[in-house]
Coordinates of C-alpha atoms in Angstrom, one line a residue:
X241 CA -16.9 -50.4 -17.2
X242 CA -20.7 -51.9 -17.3
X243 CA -21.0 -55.7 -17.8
X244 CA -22.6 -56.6 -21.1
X245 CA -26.2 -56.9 -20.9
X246 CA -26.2 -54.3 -18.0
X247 CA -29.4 -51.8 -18.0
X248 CA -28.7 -48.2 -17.3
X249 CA -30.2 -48.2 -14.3
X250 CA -27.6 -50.9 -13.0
X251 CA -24.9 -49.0 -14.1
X252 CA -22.7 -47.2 -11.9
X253 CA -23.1 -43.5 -11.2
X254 CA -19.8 -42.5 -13.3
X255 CA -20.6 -44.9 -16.1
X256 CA -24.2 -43.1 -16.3
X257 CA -22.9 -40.1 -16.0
X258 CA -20.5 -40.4 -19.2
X259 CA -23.3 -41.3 -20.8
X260 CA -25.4 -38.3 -20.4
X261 CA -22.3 -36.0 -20.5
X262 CA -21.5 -37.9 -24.3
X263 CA -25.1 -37.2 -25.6
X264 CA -25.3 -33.6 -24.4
X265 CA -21.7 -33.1 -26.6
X266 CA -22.9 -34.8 -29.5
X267 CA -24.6 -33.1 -32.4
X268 CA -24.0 -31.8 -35.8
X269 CA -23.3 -28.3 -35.2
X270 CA -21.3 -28.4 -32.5
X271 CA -17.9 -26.0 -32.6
X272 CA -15.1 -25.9 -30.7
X273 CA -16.2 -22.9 -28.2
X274 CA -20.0 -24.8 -28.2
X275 CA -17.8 -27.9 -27.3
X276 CA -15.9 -26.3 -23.9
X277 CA -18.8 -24.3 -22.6
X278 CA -21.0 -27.6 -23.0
X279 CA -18.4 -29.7 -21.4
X280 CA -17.9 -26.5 -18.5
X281 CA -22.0 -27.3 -17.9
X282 CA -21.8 -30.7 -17.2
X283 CA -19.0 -30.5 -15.0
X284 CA -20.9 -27.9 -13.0
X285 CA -24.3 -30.0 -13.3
X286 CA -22.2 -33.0 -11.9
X287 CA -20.7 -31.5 -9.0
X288 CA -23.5 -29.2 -8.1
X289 CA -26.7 -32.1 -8.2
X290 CA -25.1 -35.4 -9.8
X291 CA -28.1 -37.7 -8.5
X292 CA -30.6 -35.4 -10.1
X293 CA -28.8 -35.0 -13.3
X294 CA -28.0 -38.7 -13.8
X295 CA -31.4 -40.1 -12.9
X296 CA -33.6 -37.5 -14.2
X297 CA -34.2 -36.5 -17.6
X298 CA -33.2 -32.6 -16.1
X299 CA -31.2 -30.3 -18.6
X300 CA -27.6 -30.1 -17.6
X301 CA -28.2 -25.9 -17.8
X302 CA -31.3 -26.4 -15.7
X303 CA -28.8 -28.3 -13.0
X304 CA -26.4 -25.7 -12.9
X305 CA -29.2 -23.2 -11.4
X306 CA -30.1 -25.7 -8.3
X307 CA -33.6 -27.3 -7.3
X308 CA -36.8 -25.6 -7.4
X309 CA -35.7 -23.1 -10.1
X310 CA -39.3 -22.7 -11.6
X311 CA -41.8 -19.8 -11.0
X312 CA -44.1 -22.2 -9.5
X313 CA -41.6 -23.2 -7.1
X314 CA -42.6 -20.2 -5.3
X315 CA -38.7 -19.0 -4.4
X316 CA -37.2 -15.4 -5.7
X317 CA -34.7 -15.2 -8.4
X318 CA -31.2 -14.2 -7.7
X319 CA -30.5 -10.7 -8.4
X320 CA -27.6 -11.1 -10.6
X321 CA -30.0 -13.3 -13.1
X322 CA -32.1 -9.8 -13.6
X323 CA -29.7 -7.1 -12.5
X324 CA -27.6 -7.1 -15.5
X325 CA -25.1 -9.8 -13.5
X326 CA -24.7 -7.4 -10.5
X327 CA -24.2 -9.5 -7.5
X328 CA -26.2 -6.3 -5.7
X329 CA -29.7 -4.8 -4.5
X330 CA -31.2 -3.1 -7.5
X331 CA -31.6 0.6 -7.0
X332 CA -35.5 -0.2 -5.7
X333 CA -34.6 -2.3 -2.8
X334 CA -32.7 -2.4 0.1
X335 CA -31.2 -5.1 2.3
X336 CA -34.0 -6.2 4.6
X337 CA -32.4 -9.9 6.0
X338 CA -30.4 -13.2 5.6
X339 CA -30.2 -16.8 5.9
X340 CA -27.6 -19.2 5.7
X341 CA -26.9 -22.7 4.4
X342 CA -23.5 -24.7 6.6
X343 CA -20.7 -26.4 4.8
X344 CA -21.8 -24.8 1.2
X345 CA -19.6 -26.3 -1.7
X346 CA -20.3 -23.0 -3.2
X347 CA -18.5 -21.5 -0.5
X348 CA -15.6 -24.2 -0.6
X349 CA -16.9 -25.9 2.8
X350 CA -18.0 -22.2 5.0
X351 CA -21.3 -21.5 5.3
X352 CA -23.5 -19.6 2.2
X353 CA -25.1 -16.5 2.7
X354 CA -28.9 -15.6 1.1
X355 CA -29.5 -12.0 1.4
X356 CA -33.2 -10.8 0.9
X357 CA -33.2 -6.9 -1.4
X358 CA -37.0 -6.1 -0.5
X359 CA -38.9 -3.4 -2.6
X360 CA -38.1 0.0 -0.8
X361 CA -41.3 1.8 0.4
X362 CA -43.3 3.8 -1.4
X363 CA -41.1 2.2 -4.4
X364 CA -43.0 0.0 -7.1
X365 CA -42.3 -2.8 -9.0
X366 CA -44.2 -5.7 -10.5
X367 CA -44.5 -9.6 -9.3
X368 CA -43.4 -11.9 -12.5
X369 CA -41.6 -14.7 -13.4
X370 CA -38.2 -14.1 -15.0
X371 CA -38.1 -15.6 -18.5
X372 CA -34.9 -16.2 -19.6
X373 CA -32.3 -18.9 -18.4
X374 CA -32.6 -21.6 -16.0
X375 CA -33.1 -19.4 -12.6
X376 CA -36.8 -18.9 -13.7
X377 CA -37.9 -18.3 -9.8
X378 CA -40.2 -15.2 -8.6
X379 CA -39.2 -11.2 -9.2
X380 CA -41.1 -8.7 -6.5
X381 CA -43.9 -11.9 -5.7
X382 CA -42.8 -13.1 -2.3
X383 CA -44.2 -10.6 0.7
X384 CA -41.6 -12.1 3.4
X385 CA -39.2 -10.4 5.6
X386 CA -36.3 -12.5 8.2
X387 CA -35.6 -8.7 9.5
X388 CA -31.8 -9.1 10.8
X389 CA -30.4 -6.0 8.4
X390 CA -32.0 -2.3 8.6
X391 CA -34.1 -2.4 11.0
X392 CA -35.1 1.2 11.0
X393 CA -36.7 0.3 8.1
X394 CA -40.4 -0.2 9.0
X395 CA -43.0 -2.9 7.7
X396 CA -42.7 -5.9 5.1
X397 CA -42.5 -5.8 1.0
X398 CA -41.7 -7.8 -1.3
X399 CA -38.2 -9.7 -1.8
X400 CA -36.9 -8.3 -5.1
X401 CA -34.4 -10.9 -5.6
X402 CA -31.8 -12.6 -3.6
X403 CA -27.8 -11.9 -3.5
X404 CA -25.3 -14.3 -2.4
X405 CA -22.2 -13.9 -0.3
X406 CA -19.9 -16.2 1.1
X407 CA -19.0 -13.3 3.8
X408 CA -20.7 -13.0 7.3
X409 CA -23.7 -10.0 6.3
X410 CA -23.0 -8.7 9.8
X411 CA -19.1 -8.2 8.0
X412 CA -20.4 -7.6 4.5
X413 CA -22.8 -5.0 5.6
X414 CA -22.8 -3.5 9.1
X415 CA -26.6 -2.6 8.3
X416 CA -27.3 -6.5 9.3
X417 CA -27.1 -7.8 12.6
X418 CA -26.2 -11.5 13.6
X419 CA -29.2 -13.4 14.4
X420 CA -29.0 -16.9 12.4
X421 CA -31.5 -18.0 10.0
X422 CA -30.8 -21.3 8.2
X423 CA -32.7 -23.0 5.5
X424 CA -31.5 -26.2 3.8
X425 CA -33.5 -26.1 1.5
X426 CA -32.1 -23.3 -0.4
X427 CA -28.5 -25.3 -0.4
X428 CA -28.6 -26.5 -4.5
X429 CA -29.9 -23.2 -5.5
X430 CA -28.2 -20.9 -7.4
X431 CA -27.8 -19.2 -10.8
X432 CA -25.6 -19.5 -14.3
X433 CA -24.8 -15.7 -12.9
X434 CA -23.2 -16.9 -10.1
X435 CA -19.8 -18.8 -8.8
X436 CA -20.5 -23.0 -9.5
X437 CA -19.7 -25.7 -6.5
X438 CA -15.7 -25.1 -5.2
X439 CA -15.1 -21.7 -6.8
X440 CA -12.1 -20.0 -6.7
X441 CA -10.8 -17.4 -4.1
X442 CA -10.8 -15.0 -6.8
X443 CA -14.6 -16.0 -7.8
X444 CA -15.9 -15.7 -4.2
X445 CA -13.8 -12.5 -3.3
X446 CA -15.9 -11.3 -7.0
X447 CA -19.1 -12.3 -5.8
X448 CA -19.3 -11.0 -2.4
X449 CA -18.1 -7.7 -4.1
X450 CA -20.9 -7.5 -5.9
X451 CA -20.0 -9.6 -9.0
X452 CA -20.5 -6.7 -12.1
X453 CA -22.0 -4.5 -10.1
X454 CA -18.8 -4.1 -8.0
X455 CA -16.3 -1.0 -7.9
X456 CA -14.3 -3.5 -10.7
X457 CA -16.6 -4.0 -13.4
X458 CA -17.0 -6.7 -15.9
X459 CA -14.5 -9.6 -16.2
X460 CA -11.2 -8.9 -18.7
X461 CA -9.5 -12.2 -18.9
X462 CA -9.8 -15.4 -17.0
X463 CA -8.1 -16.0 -13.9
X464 CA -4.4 -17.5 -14.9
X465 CA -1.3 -18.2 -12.6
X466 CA 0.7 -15.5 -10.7
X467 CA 4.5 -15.5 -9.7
X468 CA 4.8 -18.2 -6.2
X469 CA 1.8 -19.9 -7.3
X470 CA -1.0 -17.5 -7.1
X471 CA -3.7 -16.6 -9.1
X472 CA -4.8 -13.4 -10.8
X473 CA -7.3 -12.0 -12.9
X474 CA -8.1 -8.4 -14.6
X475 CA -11.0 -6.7 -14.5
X476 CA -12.1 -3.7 -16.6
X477 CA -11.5 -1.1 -13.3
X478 CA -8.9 -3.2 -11.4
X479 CA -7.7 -7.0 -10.5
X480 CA -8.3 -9.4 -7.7
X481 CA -4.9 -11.5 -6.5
X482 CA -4.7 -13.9 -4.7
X483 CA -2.1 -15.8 -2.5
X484 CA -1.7 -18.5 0.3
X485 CA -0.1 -16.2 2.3
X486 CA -2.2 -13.1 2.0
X487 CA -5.6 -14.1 0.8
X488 CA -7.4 -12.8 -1.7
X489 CA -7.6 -9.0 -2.4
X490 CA -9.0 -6.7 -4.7
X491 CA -7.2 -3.2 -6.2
X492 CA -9.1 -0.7 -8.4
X493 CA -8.8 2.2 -10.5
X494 CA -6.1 4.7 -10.0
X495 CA -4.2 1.8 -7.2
X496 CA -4.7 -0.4 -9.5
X497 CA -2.9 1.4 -12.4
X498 CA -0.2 2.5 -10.3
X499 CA 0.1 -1.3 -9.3
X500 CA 0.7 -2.5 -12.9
X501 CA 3.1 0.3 -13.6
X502 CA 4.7 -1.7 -11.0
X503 CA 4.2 -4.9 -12.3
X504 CA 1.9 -6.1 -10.2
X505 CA 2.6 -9.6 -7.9
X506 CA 5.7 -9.6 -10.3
X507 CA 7.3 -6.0 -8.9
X508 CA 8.6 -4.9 -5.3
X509 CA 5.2 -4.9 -4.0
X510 CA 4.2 -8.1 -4.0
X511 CA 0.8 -9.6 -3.7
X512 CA -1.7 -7.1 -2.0
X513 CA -2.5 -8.1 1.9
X514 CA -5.7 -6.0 1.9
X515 CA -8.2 -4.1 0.1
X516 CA -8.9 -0.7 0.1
X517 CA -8.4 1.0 3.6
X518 CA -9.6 4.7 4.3
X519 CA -7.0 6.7 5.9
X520 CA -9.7 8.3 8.5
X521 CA -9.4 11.7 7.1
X522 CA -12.8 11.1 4.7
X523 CA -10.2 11.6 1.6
X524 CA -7.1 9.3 1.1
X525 CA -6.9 5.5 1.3
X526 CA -4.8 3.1 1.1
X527 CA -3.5 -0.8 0.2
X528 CA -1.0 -2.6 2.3
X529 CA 1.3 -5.2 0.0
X530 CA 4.6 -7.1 0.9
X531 CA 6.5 -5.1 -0.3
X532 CA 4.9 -1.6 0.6
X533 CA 1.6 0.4 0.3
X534 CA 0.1 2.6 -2.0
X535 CA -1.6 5.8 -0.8
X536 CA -4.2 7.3 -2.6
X537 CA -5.6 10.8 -2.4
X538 CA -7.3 13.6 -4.5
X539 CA -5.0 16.3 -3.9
X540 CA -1.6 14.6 -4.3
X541 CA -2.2 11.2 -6.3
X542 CA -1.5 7.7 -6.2
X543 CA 2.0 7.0 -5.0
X544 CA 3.8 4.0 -4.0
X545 CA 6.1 3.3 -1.1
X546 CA 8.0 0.4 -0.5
X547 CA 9.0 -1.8 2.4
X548 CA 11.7 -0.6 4.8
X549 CA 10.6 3.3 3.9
X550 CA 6.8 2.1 4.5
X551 CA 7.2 0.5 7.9
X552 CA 9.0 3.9 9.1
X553 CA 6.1 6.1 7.3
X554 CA 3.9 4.1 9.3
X555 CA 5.5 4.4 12.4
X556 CA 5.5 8.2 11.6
X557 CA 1.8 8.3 11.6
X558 CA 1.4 7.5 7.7
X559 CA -0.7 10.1 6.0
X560 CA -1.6 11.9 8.8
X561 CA 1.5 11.9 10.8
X562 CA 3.6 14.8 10.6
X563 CA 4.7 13.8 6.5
X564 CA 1.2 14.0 5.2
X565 CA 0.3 12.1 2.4
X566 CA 3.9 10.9 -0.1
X567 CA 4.5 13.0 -3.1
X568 CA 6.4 10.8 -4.8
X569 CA 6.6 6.8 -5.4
X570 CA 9.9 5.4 -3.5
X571 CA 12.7 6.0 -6.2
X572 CA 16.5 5.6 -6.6
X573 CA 18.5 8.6 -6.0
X574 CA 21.7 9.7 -7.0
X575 CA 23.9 8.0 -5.0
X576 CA 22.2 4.4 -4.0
X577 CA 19.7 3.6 -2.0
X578 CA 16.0 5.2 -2.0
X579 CA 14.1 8.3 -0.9
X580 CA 10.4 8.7 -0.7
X581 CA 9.1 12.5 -0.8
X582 CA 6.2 13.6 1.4
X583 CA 4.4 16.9 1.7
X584 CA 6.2 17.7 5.1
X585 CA 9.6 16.3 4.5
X586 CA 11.3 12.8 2.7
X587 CA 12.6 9.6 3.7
X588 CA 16.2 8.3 2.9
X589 CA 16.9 4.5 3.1
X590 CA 20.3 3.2 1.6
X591 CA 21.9 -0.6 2.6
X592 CA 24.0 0.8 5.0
X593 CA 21.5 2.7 6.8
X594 CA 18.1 2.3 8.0
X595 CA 15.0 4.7 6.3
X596 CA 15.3 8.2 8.6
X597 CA 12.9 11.1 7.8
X598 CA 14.5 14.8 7.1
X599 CA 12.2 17.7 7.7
X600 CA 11.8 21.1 7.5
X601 CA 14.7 23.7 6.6
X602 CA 17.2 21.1 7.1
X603 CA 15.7 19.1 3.9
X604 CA 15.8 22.3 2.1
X605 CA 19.6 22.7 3.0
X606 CA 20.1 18.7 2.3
X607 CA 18.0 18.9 -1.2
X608 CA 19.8 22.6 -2.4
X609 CA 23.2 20.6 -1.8
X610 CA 22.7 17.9 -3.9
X611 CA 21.2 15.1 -1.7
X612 CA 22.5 12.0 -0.7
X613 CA 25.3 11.8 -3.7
X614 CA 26.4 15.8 -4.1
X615 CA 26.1 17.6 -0.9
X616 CA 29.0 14.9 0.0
X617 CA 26.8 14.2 3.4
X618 CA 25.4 10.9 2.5
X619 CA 22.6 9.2 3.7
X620 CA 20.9 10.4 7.0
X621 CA 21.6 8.2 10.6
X622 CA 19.2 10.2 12.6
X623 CA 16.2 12.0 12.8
X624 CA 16.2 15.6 13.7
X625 CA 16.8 16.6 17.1
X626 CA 15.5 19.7 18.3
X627 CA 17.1 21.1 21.2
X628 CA 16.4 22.8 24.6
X629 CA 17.6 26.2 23.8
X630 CA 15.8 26.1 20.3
X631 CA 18.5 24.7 17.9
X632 CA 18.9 21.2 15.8
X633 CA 20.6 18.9 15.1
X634 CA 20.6 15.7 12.2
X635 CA 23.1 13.5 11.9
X636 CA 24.4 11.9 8.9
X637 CA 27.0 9.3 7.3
X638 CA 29.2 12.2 6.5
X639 CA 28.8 15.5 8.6
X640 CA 25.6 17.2 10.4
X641 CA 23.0 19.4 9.6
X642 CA 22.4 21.7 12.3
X643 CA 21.5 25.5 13.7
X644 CA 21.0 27.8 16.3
X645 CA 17.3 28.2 15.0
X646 CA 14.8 25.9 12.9
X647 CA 14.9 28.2 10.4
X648 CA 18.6 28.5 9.7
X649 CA 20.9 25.5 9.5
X650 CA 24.4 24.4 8.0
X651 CA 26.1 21.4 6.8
X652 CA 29.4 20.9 8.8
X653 CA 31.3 18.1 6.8
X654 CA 32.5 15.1 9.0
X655 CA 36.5 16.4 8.7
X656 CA 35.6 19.3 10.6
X657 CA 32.7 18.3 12.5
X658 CA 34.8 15.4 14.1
X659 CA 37.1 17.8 16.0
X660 CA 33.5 20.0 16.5
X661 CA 31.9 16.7 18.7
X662 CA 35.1 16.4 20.4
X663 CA 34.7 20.1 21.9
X664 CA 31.5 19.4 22.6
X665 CA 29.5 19.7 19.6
X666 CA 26.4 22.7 19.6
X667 CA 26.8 22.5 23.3
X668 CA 30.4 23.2 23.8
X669 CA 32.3 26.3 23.8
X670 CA 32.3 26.4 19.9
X671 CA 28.6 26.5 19.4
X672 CA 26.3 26.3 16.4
X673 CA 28.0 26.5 12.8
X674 CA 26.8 30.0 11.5
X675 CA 27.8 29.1 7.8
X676 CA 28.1 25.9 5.4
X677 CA 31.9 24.1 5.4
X678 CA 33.1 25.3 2.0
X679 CA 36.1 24.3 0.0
X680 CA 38.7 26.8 0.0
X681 CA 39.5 28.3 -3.1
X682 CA 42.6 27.2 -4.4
X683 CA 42.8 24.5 -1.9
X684 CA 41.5 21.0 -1.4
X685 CA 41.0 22.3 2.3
X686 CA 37.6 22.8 4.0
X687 CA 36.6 26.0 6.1
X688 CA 33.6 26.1 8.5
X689 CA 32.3 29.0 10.9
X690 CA 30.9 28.5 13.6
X691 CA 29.4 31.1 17.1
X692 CA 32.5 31.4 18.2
X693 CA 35.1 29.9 16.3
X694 CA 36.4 29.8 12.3
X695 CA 37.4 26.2 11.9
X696 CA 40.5 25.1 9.0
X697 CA 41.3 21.8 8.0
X698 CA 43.8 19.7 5.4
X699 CA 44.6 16.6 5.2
X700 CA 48.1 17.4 6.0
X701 CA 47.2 19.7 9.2
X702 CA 44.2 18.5 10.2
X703 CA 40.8 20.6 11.5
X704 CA 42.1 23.6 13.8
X705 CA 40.6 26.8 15.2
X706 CA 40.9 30.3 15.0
X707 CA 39.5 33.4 17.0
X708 CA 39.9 36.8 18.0
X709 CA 42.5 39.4 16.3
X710 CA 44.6 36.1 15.6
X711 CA 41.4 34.9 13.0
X712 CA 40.7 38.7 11.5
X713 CA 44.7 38.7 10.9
X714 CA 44.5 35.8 9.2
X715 CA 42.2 36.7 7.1
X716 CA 43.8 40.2 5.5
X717 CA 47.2 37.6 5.1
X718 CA 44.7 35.8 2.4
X719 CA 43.7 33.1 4.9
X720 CA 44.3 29.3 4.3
X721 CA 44.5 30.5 0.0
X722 CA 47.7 32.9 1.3
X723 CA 51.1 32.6 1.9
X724 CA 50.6 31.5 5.7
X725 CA 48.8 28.2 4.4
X726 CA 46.7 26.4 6.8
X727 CA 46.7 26.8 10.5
X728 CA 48.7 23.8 12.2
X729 CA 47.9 24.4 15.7
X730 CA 44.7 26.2 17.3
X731 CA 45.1 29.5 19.0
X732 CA 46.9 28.8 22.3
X733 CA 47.9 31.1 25.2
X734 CA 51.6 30.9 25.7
X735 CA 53.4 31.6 29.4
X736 CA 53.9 35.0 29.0
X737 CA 50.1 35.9 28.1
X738 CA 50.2 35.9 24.6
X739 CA 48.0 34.1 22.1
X740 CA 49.5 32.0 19.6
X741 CA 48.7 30.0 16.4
X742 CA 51.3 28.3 14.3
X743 CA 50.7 28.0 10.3
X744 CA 52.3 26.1 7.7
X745 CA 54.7 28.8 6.5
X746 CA 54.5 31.2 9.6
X747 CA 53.2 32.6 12.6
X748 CA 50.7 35.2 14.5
X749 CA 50.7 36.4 17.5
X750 CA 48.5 38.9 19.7
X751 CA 49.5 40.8 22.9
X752 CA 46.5 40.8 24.9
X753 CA 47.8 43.8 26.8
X754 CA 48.9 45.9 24.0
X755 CA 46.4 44.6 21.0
X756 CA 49.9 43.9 19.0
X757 CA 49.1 41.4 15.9
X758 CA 52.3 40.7 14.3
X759 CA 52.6 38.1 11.5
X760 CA 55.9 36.5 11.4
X761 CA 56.6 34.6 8.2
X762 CA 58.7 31.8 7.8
X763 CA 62.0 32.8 7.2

């Protein structure tokens, strides 16, 4: 408090400055949003030039734009005062070079950048004073050029208006190069267009894109709190997010709708950990998130794909790996877990298993069967191998997927395709299966045929083989569905030359010699 009798002048700073801030608010028509924005002025006329403000009889909006904000200060306006509030060049100028002011409050202690949009040749435009607000500085007066950014542009014209950015220009347009200019005396200036002293995150990431002449449009809603302490806010073609642990980032348009459908920082994927990313082919791009990415692209739409299946994608090659670009967002299939579909094949991820890619004919055979939950194979362990004579081979919880060709592969289920591994597998004397494992009619049993073999199995006899006249008997006796039953022993050659195979209600035998079959039932 001031001791009675004090002057203003021997007041304290704060004490004067309630005093100013008290008199601005006062007045007879004052209404509750007249109120905030006044008070929002002060505050920003305060922290931006509080020495000026206090002790001179300056208007608080006039403070807000910064020192020497008159046309006969001889400086340029900003461009966002005259370009509608687009942070940007206007369509008649170019970016022609830069300076900087170190430590900027309106870059939250980094250094400010002033970019120079000089009249493009053989372009026209007239010098004036811009009339309206407090940045009342110079439009198309000032014939001055610093020359860092597009060089191949020839001769000096006049400065347009200036941009801000709070981003190297070298970074924020590779037309500049990195030769410093500095000028301090440009450090209080700014705009009612542009970000006040220790903006946000969100507000700088805004105005280095361009402020309302960015990819996201005008301003929706303020910036308000997101899930784990960040911060938010909408814009009429996307949102910038931001977090501590990813930094601010923007998402727009058909990313950013796909985000919200999502929900956003609240959903699986998180706060975004970059912007938008081309993929390299000139068509799709991309943004990375915690929990995922979403890929973008003309042909095939915006998709999402979450974490575990989008660190395999990646691995893969991403869009243009051998999947191409994902068909699908990552969903929940019947029977648990996830799957992601691609143009050139789909990813399975469950809890028990890692994400695996199936490709090709063997996806067509996994898909037509009923996927992870009907075809009764479960989730995928493996990727496909393809083999040295041609053939392959997947692996999954339940069975395999595998052929003699690329084209033409069948499911062995794991009862059978245990016993197959322990002969060998596709490389042992049974071979490739040349036929799915199928239940047998009438039976809970399982049948599978493979090159050289016709395997049987129940849970009461277990998986055997059959071959030769023994199998082709078999079959005219009705086969596993017939009186015989199931086969409870292979086909085995007995002392005396013939071949044997024991079943559960009889026998057949085959004479080698004499090309006897005879059946012999139980008696």
């Amino acid at each position: 408090m001031s001791t009675p009798g004090a002057t203003t002048s021997q007041s304290p700073l704060s004490v004067r400055a309630v005093e100013r801030a008290a008199a601005l608010l006062e007045g007879p028509s004052s209404t509750r949003r007249l109120f905030l924005y006044r008070i929002a002025v002060v505050g920003s006329a305060l922290a931006l030039n509080p020495w000026r403000y206090v002790l001179r009889p300056t208007p608080a909006y006039a403070s807000v734009c910064g020192s020497a904000n008159t046309c006969g200060a001889g400086w340029s306006v900003f461009c966002c005062t005259i370009n509608n509030g687009a942070n940007i060049c206007p369509g008649y100028s170019y970016v022609a070079g830069w300076w900087k002011v170190d430590n900027s409050a309106f870059c939250l202690g980094s250094p400010r950048y002033y970019i120079d949009c000089n009249r493009k040749p053989g372009r026209s435009c007239s010098c004036r004073c811009n009339n309206t607000g407090c940045d009342r500085r110079r439009v198309c007066c000032n014939v001055f050029r610093y020359g860092q950014c597009n060089t191949h542009i020839r001769g000096v014209t006049e400065v347009v208006c200036r941009l801000i950015t709070c981003t190297p220009p070298w970074k924020w347009d590779p037309a500049c190069g990195r030769t410093v200019r500095v000028s301090e005396s440009t450090r209080s200036h700014s705009s009612r267009c542009l970000p006040g002293p220790n903006p946000s995150r969100i507000e700088i990431k805004y105005q280095d894109m361009g402020l309302r002449g960015s990819i996201l449009g005008a301003p929706e809603t303020r910036e308000r709190d997101g899930v784990r302490n960040g911060r938010k806010r909408r814009y009429a073609n996307g949102m910038i997010l931001w977090h501590r642990t990813t930094g601010a980032h923007e998402v727009h348009r058909s990313v950013a709708r796909r985000y919200r459908k999502k929900k956003a920082d609240k959903g699986t994927l998180g706060y975004p950990k970059t912007d938008h990313r081309p993929v390299g082919d000139g068509r799709g791009a991309f943004v990375r998130f915690e929990g995922g990415s979403i890929y973008r692209h003309p042909d095939t739409g915006t998709k999402a794909v979450f974490t575990r299946s989008d660190r395999r994608y990646r691995r893969l090659g991403g869009p243009r790996g051998k999947l191409g670009y994902p068909l699908s967002n990552t969903r929940k299939p019947a029977g648990g877990g996830r799957v992601t579909n691609f143009q050139n094949g789909a990813i399975y991820v469950s809890k028990d298993t890692n994400p695996v890619e199936v490709v090709g004919a063997t996806l067509d055979v996994f898909r037509d069967h009923g996927g992870p939950a009907r075809s009764t194979l479960g989730f995928p362990l493996r990727p496909r191998r393809i083999l040295d004579d041609g053939g392959s081979l997947q692996r999954f919880e339940r069975g395999i997927i595998a052929g003699a060709t690329l084209r033409r592969v069948f499911i062995v289920r794991q009862q059978i395709e245990a016993r197959h591994r322990s002969e060998g597998g596709v490389a042992g004397v049974w071979g490739y299966p040349n036929a799915h494992t199928k239940v047998v009619a009438g039976t809970s049993g399982l049948q599978s045929r493979f090159q050289t073999r016709t395997a049987f199995w129940s849970s009461t006899t277990g998986a055997r083989w059959l071959n030769g006249p023994i199998r082709r008997r078999y079959g005219k006796e009705g086969g596993p569905a017939g009186f015989l039953g199931f086969p409870t022993s292979d086909v085995v050659t007995m002392p005396d030359g013939h071949h044997r195979a024991t079943f559960e209600r009889g026998v057949i035998t085959y004479d080698p010699t004499t090309g006897k079959v005879e059946t012999i039932p139980d008696a």
